[in-house]
PDB file of C-alpha atoms and ligand atoms in Angstrom:
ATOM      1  CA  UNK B   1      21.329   5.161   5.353  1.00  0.00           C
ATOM      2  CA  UNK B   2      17.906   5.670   4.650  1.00  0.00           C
ATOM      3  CA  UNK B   3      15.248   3.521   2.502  1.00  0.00           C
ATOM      4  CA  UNK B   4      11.681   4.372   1.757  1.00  0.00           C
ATOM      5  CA  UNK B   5       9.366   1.037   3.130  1.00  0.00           C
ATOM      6  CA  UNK B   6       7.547  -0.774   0.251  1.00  0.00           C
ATOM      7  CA  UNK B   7       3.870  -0.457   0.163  1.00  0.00           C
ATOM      8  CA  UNK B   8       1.431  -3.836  -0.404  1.00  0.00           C
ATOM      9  CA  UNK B   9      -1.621  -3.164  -1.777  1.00  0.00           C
ATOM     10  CA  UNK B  10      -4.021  -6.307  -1.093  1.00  0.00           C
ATOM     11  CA  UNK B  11      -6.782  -6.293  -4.039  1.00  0.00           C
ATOM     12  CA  UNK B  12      -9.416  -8.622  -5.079  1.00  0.00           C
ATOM     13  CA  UNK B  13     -13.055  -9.378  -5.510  1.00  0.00           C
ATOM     14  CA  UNK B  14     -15.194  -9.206  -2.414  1.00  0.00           C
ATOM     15  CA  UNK B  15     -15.089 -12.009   0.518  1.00  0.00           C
ATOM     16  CA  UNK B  16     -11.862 -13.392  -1.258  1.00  0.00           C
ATOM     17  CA  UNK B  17     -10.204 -13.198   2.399  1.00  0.00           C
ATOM     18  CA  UNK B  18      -7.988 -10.165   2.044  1.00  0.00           C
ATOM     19  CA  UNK B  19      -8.920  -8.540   5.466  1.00  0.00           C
ATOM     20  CA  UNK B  20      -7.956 -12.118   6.666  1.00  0.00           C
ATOM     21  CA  UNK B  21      -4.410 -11.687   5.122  1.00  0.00           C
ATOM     22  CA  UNK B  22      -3.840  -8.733   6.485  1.00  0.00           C
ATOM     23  CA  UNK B  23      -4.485  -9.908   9.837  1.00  0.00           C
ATOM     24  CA  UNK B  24      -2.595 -13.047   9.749  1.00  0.00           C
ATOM     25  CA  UNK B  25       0.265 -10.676   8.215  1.00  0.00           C
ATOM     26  CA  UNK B  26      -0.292  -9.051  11.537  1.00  0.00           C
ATOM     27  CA  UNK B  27      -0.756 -11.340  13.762  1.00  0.00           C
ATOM     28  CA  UNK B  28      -3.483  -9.853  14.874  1.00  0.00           C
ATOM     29  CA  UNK B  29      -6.971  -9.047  14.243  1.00  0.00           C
ATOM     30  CA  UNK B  30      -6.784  -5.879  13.407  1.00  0.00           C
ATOM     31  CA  UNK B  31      -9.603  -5.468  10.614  1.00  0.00           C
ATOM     32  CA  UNK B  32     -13.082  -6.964  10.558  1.00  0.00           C
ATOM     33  CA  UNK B  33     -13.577 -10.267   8.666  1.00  0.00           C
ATOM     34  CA  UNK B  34     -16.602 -11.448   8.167  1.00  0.00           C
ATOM     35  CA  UNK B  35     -18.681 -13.576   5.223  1.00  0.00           C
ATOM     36  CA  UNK B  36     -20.517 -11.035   3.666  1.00  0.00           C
ATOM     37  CA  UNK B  37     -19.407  -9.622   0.417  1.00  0.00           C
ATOM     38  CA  UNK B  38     -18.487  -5.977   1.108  1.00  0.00           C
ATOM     39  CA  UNK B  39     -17.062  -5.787   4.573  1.00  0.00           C
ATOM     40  CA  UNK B  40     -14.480  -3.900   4.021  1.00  0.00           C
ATOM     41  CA  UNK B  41     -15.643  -0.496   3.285  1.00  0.00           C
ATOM     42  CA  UNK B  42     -12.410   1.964   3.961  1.00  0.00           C
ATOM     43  CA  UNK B  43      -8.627   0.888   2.793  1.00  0.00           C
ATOM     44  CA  UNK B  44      -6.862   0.160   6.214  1.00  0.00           C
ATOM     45  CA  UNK B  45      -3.144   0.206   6.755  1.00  0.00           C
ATOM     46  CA  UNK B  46      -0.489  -0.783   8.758  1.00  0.00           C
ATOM     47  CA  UNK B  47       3.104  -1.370   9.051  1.00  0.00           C
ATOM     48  CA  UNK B  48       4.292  -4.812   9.158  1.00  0.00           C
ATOM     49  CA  UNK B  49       8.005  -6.486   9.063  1.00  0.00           C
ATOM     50  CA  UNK B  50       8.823  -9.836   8.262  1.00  0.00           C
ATOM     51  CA  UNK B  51      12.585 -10.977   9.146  1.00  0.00           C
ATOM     52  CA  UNK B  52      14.018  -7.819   9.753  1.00  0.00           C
ATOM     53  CA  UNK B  53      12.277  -6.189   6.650  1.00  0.00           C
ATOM     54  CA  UNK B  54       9.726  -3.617   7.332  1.00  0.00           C
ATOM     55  CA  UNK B  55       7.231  -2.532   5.087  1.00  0.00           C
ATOM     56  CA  UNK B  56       3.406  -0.944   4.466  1.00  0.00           C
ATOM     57  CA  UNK B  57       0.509  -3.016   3.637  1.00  0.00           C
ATOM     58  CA  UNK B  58      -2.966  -2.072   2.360  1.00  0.00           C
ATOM     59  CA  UNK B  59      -5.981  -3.569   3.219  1.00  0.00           C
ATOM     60  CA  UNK B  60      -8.455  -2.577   0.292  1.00  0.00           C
ATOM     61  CA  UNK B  61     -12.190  -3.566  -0.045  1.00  0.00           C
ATOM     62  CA  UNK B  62     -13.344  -5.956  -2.401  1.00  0.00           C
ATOM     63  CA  UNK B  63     -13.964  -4.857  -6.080  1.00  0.00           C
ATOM     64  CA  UNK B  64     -17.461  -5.349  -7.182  1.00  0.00           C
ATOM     65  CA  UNK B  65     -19.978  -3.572  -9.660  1.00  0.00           C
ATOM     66  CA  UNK B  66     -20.363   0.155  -9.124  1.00  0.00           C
ATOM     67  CA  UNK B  67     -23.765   0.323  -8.322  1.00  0.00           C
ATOM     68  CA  UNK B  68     -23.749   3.966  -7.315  1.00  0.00           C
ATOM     69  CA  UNK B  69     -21.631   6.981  -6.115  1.00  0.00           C
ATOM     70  CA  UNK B  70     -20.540   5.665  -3.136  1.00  0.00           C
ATOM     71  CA  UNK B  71     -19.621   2.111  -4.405  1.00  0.00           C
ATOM     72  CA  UNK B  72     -17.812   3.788  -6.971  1.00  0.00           C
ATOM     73  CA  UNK B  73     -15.575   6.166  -4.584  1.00  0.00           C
ATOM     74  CA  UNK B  74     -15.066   2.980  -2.840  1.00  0.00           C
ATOM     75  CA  UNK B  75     -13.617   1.721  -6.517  1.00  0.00           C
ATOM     76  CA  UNK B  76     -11.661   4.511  -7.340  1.00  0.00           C
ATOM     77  CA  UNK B  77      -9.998   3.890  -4.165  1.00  0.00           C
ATOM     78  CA  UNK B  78      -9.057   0.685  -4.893  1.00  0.00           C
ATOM     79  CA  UNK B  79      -6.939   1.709  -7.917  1.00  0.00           C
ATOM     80  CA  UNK B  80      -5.373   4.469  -5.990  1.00  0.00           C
ATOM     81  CA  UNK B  81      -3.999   2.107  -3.847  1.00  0.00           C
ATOM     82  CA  UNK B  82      -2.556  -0.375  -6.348  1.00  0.00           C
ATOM     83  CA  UNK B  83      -1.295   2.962  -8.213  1.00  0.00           C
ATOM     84  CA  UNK B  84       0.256   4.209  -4.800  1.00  0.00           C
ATOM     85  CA  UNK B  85       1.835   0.677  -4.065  1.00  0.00           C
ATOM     86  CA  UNK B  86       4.775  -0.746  -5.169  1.00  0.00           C
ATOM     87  CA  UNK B  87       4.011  -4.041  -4.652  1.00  0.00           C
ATOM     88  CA  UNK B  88       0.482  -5.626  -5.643  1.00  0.00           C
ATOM     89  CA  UNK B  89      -1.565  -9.075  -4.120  1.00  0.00           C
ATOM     90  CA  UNK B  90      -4.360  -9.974  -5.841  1.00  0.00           C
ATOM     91  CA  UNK B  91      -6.498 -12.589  -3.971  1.00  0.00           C
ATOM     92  CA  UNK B  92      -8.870 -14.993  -5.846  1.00  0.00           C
ATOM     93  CA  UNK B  93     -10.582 -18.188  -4.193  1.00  0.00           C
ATOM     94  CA  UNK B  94      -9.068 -21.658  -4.507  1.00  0.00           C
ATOM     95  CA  UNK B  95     -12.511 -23.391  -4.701  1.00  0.00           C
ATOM     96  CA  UNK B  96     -14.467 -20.913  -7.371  1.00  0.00           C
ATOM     97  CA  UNK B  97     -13.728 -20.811 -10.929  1.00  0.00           C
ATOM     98  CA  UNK B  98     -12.029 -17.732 -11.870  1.00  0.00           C
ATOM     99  CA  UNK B  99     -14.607 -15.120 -12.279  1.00  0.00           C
ATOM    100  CA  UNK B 100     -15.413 -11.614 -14.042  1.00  0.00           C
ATOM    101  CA  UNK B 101     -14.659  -9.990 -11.607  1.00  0.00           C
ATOM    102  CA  UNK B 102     -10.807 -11.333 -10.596  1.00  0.00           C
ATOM    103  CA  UNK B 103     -10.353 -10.963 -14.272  1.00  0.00           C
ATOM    104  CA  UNK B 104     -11.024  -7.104 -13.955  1.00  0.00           C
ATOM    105  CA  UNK B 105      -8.749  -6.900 -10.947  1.00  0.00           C
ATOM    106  CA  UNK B 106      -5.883  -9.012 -12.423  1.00  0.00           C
ATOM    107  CA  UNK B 107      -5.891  -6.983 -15.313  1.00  0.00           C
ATOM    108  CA  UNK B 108      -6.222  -3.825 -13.583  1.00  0.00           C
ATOM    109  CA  UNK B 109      -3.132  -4.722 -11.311  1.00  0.00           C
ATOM    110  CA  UNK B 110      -0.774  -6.113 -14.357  1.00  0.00           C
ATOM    111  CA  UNK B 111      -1.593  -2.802 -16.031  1.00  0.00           C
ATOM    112  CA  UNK B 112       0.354  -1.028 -13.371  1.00  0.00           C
ATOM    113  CA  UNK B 113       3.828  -2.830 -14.430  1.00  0.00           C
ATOM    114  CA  UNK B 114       4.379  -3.372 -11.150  1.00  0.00           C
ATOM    115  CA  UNK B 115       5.718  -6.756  -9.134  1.00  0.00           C
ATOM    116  CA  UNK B 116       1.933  -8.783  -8.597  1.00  0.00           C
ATOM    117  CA  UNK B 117       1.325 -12.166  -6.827  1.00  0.00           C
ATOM    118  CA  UNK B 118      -1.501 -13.874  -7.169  1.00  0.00           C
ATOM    119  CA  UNK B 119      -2.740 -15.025  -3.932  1.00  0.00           C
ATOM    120  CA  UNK B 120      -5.151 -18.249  -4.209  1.00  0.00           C
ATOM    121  CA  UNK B 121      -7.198 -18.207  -0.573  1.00  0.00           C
ATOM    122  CA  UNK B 122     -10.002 -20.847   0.582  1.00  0.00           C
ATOM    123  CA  UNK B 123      -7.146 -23.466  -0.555  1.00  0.00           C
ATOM    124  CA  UNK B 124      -8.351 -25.496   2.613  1.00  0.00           C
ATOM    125  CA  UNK B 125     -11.305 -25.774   0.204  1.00  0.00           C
ATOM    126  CA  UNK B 126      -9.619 -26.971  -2.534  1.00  0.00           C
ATOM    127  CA  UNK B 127      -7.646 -29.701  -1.284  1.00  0.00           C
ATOM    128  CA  UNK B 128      -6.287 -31.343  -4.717  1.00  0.00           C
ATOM    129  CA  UNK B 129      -5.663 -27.402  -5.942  1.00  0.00           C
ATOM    130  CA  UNK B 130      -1.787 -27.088  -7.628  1.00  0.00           C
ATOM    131  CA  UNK B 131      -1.254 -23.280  -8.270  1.00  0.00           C
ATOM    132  CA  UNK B 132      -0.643 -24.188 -11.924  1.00  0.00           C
ATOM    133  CA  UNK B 133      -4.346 -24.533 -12.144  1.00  0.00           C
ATOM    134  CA  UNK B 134      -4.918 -20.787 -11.935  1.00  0.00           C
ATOM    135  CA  UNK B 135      -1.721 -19.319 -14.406  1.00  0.00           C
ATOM    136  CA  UNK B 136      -4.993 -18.528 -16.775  1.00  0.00           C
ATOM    137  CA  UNK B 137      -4.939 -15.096 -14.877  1.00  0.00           C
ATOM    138  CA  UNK B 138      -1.048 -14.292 -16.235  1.00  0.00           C
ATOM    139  CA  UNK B 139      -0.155 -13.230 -12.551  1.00  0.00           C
ATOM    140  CA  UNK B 140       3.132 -15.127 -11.548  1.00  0.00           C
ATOM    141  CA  UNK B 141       4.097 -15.577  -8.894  1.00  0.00           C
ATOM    142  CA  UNK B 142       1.198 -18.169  -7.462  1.00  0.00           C
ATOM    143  CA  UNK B 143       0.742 -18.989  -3.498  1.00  0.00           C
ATOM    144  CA  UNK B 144      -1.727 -21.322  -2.076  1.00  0.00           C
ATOM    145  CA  UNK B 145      -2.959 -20.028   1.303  1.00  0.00           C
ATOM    146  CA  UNK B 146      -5.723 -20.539   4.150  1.00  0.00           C
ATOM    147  CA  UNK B 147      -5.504 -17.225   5.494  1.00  0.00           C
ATOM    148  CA  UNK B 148      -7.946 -18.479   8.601  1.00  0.00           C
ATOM    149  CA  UNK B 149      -5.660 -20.944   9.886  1.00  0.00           C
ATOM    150  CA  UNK B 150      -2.663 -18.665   9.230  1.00  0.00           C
ATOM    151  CA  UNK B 151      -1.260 -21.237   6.203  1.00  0.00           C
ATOM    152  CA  UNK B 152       1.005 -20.746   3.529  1.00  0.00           C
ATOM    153  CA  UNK B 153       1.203 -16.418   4.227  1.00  0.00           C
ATOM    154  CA  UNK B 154       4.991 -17.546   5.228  1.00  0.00           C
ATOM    155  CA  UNK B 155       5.674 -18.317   1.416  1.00  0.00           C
ATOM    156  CA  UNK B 156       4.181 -14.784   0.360  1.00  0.00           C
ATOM    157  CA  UNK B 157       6.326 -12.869   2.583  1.00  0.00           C
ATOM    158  CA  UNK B 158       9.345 -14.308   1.795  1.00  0.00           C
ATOM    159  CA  UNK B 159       8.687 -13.702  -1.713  1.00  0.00           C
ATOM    160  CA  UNK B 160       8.231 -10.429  -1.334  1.00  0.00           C
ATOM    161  CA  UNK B 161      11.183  -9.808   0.994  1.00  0.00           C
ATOM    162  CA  UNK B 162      13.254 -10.899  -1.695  1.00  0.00           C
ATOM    163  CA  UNK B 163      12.421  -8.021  -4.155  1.00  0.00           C
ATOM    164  CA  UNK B 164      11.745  -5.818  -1.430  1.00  0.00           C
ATOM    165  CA  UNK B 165      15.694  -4.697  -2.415  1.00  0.00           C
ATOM    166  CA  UNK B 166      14.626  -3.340  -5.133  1.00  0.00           C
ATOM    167  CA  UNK B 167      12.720  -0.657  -3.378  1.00  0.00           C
ATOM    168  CA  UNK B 168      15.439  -0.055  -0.626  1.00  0.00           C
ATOM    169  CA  UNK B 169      17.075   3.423  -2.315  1.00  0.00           C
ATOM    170  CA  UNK B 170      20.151   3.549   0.242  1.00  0.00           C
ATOM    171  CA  UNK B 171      21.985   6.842   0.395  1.00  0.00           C
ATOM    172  CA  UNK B 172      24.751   6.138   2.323  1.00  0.00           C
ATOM    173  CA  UNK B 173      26.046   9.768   2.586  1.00  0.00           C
ATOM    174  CA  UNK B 174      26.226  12.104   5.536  1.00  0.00           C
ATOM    175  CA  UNK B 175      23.159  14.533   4.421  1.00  0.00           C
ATOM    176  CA  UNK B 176      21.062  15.236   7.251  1.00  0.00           C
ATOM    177  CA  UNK B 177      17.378  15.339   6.016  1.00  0.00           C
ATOM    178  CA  UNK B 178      14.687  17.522   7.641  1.00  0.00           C
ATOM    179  CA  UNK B 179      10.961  16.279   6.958  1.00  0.00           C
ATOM    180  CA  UNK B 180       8.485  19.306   7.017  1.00  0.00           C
ATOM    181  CA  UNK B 181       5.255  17.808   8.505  1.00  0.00           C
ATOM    182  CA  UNK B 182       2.234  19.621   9.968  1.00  0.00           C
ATOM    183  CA  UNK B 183      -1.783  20.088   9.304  1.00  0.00           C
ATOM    184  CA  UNK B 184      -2.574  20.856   5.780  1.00  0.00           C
ATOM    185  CA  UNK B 185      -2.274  25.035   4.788  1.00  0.00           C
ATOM    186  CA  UNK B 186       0.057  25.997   7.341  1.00  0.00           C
ATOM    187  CA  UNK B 187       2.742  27.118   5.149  1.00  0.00           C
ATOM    188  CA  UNK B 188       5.003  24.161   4.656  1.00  0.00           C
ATOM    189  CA  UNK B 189       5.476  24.613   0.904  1.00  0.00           C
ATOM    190  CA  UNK B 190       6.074  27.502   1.575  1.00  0.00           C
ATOM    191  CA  UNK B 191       8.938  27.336   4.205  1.00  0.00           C
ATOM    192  CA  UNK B 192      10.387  24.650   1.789  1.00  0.00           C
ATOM    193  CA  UNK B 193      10.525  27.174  -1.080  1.00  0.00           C
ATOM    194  CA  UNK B 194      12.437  29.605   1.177  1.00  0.00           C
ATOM    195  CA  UNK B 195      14.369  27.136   2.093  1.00  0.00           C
ATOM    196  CA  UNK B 196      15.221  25.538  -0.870  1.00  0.00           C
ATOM    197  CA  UNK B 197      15.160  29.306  -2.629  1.00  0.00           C
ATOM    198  CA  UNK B 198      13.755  28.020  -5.848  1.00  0.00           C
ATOM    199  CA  UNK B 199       9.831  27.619  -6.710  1.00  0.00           C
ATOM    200  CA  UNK B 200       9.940  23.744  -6.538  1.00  0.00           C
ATOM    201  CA  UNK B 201       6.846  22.657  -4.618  1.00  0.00           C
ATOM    202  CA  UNK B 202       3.799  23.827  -5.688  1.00  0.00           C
ATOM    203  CA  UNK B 203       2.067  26.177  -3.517  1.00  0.00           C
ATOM    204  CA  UNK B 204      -1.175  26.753  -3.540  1.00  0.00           C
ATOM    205  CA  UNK B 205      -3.827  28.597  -1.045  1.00  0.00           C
ATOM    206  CA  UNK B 206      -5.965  25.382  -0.727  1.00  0.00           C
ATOM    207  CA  UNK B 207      -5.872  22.206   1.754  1.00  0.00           C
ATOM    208  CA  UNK B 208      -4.011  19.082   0.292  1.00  0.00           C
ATOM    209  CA  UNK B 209      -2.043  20.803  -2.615  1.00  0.00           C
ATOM    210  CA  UNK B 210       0.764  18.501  -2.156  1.00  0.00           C
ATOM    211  CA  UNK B 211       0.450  15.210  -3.011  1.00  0.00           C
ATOM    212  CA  UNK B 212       3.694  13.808  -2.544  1.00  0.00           C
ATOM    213  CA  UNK B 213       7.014  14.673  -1.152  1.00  0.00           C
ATOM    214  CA  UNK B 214       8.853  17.339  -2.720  1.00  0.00           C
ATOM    215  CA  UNK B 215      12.720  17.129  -2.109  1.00  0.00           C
ATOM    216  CA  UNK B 216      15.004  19.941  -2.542  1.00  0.00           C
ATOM    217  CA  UNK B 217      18.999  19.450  -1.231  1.00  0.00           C
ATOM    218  CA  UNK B 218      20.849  22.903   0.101  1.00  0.00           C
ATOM    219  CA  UNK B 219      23.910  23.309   0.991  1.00  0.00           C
ATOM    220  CA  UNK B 220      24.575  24.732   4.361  1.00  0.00           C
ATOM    221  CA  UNK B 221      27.985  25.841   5.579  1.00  0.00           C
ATOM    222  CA  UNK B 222      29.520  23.106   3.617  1.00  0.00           C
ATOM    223  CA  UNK B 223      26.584  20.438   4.592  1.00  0.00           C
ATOM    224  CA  UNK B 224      23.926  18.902   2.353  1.00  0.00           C
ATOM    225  CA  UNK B 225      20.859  19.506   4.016  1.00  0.00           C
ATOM    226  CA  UNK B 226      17.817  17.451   2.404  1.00  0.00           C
ATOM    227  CA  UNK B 227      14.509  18.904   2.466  1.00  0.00           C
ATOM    228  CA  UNK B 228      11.399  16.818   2.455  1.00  0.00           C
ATOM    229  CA  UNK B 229       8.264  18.424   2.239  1.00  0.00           C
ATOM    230  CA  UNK B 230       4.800  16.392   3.036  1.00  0.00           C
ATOM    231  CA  UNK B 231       1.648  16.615   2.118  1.00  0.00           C
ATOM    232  CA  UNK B 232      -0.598  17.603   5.407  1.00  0.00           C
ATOM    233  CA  UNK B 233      -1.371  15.503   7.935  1.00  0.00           C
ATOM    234  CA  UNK B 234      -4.870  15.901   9.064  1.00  0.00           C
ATOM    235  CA  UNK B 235      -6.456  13.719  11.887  1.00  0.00           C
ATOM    236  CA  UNK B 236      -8.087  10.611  11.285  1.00  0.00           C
ATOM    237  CA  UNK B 237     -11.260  10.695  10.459  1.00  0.00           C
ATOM    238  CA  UNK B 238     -10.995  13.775   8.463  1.00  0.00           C
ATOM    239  CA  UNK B 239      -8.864  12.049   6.184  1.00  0.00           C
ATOM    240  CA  UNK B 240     -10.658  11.971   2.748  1.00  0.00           C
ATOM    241  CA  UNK B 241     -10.491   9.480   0.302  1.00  0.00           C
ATOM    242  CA  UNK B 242      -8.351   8.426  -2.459  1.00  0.00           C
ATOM    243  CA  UNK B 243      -4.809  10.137  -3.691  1.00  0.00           C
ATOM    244  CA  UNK B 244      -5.244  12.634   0.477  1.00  0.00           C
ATOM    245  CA  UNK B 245      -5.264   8.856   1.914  1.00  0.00           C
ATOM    246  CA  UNK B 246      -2.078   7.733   0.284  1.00  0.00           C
ATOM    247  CA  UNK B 247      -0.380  10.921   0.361  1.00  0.00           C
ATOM    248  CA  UNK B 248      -0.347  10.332   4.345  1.00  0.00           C
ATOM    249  CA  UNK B 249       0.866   7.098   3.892  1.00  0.00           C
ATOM    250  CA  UNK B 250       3.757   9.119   1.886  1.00  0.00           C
ATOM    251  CA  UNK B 251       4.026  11.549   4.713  1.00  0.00           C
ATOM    252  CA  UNK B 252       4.707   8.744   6.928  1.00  0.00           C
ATOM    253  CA  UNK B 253       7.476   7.057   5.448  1.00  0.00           C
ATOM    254  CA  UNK B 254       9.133  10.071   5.058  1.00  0.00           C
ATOM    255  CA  UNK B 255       9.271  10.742   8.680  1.00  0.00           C
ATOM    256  CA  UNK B 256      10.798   7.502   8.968  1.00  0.00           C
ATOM    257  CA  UNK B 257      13.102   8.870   6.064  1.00  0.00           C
ATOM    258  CA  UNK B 258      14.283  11.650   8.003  1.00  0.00           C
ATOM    259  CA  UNK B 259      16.687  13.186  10.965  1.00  0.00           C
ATOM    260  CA  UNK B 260      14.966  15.576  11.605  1.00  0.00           C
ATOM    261  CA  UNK B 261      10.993  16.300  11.578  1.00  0.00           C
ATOM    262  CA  UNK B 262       9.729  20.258  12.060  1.00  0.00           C
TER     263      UNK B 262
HETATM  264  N1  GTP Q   1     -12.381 -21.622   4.583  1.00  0.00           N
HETATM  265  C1  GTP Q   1     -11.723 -20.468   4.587  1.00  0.00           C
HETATM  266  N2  GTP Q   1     -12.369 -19.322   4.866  1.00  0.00           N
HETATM  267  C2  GTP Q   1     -11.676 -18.171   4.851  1.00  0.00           C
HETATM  268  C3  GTP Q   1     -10.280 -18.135   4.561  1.00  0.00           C
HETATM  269  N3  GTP Q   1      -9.869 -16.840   4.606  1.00  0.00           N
HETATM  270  C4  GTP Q   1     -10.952 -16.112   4.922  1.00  0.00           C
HETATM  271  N4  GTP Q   1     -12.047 -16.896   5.076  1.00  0.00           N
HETATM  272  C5  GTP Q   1     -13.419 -16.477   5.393  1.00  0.00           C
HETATM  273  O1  GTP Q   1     -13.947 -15.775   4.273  1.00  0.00           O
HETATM  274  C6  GTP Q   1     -14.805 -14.727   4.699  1.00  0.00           C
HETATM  275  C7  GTP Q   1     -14.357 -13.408   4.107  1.00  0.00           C
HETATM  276  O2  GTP Q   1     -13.105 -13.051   4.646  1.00  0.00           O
HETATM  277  P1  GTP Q   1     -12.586 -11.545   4.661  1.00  0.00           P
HETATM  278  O3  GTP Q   1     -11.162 -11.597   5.108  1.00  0.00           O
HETATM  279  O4  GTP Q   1     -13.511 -10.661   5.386  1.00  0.00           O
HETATM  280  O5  GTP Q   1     -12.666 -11.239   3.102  1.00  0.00           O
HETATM  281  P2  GTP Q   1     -12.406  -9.831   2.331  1.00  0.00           P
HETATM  282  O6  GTP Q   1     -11.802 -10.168   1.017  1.00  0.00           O
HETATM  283  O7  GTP Q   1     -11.663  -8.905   3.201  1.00  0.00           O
HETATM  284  O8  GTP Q   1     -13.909  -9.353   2.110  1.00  0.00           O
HETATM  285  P3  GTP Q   1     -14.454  -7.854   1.764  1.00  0.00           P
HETATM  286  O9  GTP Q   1     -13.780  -6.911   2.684  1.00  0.00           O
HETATM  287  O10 GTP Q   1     -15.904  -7.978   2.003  1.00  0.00           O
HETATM  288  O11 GTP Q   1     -14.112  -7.624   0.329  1.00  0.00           O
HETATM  289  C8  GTP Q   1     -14.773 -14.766   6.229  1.00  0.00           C
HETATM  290  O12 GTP Q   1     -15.880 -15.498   6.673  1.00  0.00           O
HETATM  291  C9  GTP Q   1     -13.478 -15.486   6.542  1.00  0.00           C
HETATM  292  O13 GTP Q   1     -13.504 -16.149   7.782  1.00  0.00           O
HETATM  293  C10 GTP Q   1      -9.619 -19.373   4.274  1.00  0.00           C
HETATM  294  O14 GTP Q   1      -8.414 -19.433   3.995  1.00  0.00           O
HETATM  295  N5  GTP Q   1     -10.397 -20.499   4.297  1.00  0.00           N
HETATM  296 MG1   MG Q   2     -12.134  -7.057   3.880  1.00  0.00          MG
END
């Protein structure tokens, strides 16, 4: 039986605590938190598992103005990941009105039609706060947390494992399934398409063509054989931004997918 792990993208204006989240999520401090607006510069992510569910989660820097180039590739980013995830936090501040600027993120994540929770951080901060007081965003469902003391990220998680079912695709059948993984351009399309003898993945002479996985079954002396063909891994660090980033996080899951990786 195989199932492809959720993905969690954590969104929200800058310094709401999302790196904090993450880490608590973690147990660990994996990411840097810190009180300046803007720490996060990179999405960051990691697998995590809470009672005997595993899944991804996204750390994602804060939305803000796009004040230039950069600060808009950084933005760009940010709605790749809640396009690539199937599951979407957006984290606002228990003590501060609701601004601009979570109003632009909520919106942006409901637009998705995927599952969002709103995430109300800082609630140490707002001691009297009910999470009725911010429904004005029309994100259900609401969680109070204090992500620094590791407080009410419990409640999140086992929200989320309960329509993490949804996501679980189980194929209980006996089909062995082969992922195709390697550097980008060295001809895994390509060994798919002569594998799967029909021109389903694209192939193209240039880095990165495949975004996703391609899946192709053939039938082998009497055996479904599933074919899963990734998009390239390259090494850290050479990893670019946006829809490359997510496609590895693809790539990933579909070696945990498979049997057998070549
Ligand atoms: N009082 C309080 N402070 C918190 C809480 N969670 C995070 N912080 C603090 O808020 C600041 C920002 O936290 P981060 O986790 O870095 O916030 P972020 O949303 O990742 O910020 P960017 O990456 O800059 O967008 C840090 O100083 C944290 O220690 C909380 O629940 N209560
Ligand atoms: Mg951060």
């Amino acid at each position: 039986m195989s199932k492809k792990l959720p993905i969690v993208a954590i969104v929200g204006r800058a310094n709401v605590g999302k790196s904090s989240i993450f880490n608590s999520i973690l147990r660990r401090r994996e990411v840097i938190v810190a009180n300046e607006p803007g720490t996060t510069r990179d999405a960051i992510t990691a697998k995590a598992h809470w009672e005997g569910s595993d899944f991804w989660i996204v750390d994602t820097a804060g939305i803000k103005d796009a004040e230039d180039d950069f600060e808009f590739t950084i933005q760009e980013q940010i709605m790749q990941a809640a396009d690539s995830a199937d599951v979407i936090w957006v984290v606002i501040e228990a003590h501060i009105a609701i601004t601009e600027e979570d109003r632009r993120v909520a919106k942006m994540a409901l637009k998705t039609g995927k599952p969002v929770f709103l995430i109300v951080n800082k609630s140490d901060k707002a001691r009297r706060a009910k999470a009725t007081d911010y429904q004005r965003l029309g994100i259900k469902p609401i969680f109070l947390t204090t992500a620094s003391q590791n407080r009410g990220i419990d409640a999140v998680l086992d929200e989320l494992i309960e329509i993490i079912p949804h996501f679980q695709q189980p194929e209980a059948d006996d089909r062995l399934r082969i992922a195709l993984l390697g550097r980008p351009n060295v001809g895994k399309s390509h060994l798919f398409n002569s594998l799967a003898k029909k021109q389903q993945a694209i192939v193209a002479d240039v880095a990165g063509t495949t975004r996703d996985i391609n899946r192709a079954v053939v039938k082998y002396q009497g055996r479904e054989i599933e074919l899963l063909d990734t998009a390239g891994i390259r090494r850290s660090g050479k990893i670019g931004q946006g829809i490359e980033r997510f496609s590895v996080i693809r790539s990933l899951s579909a070696i945990e997918q498979a049997d057998v990786c070549l």
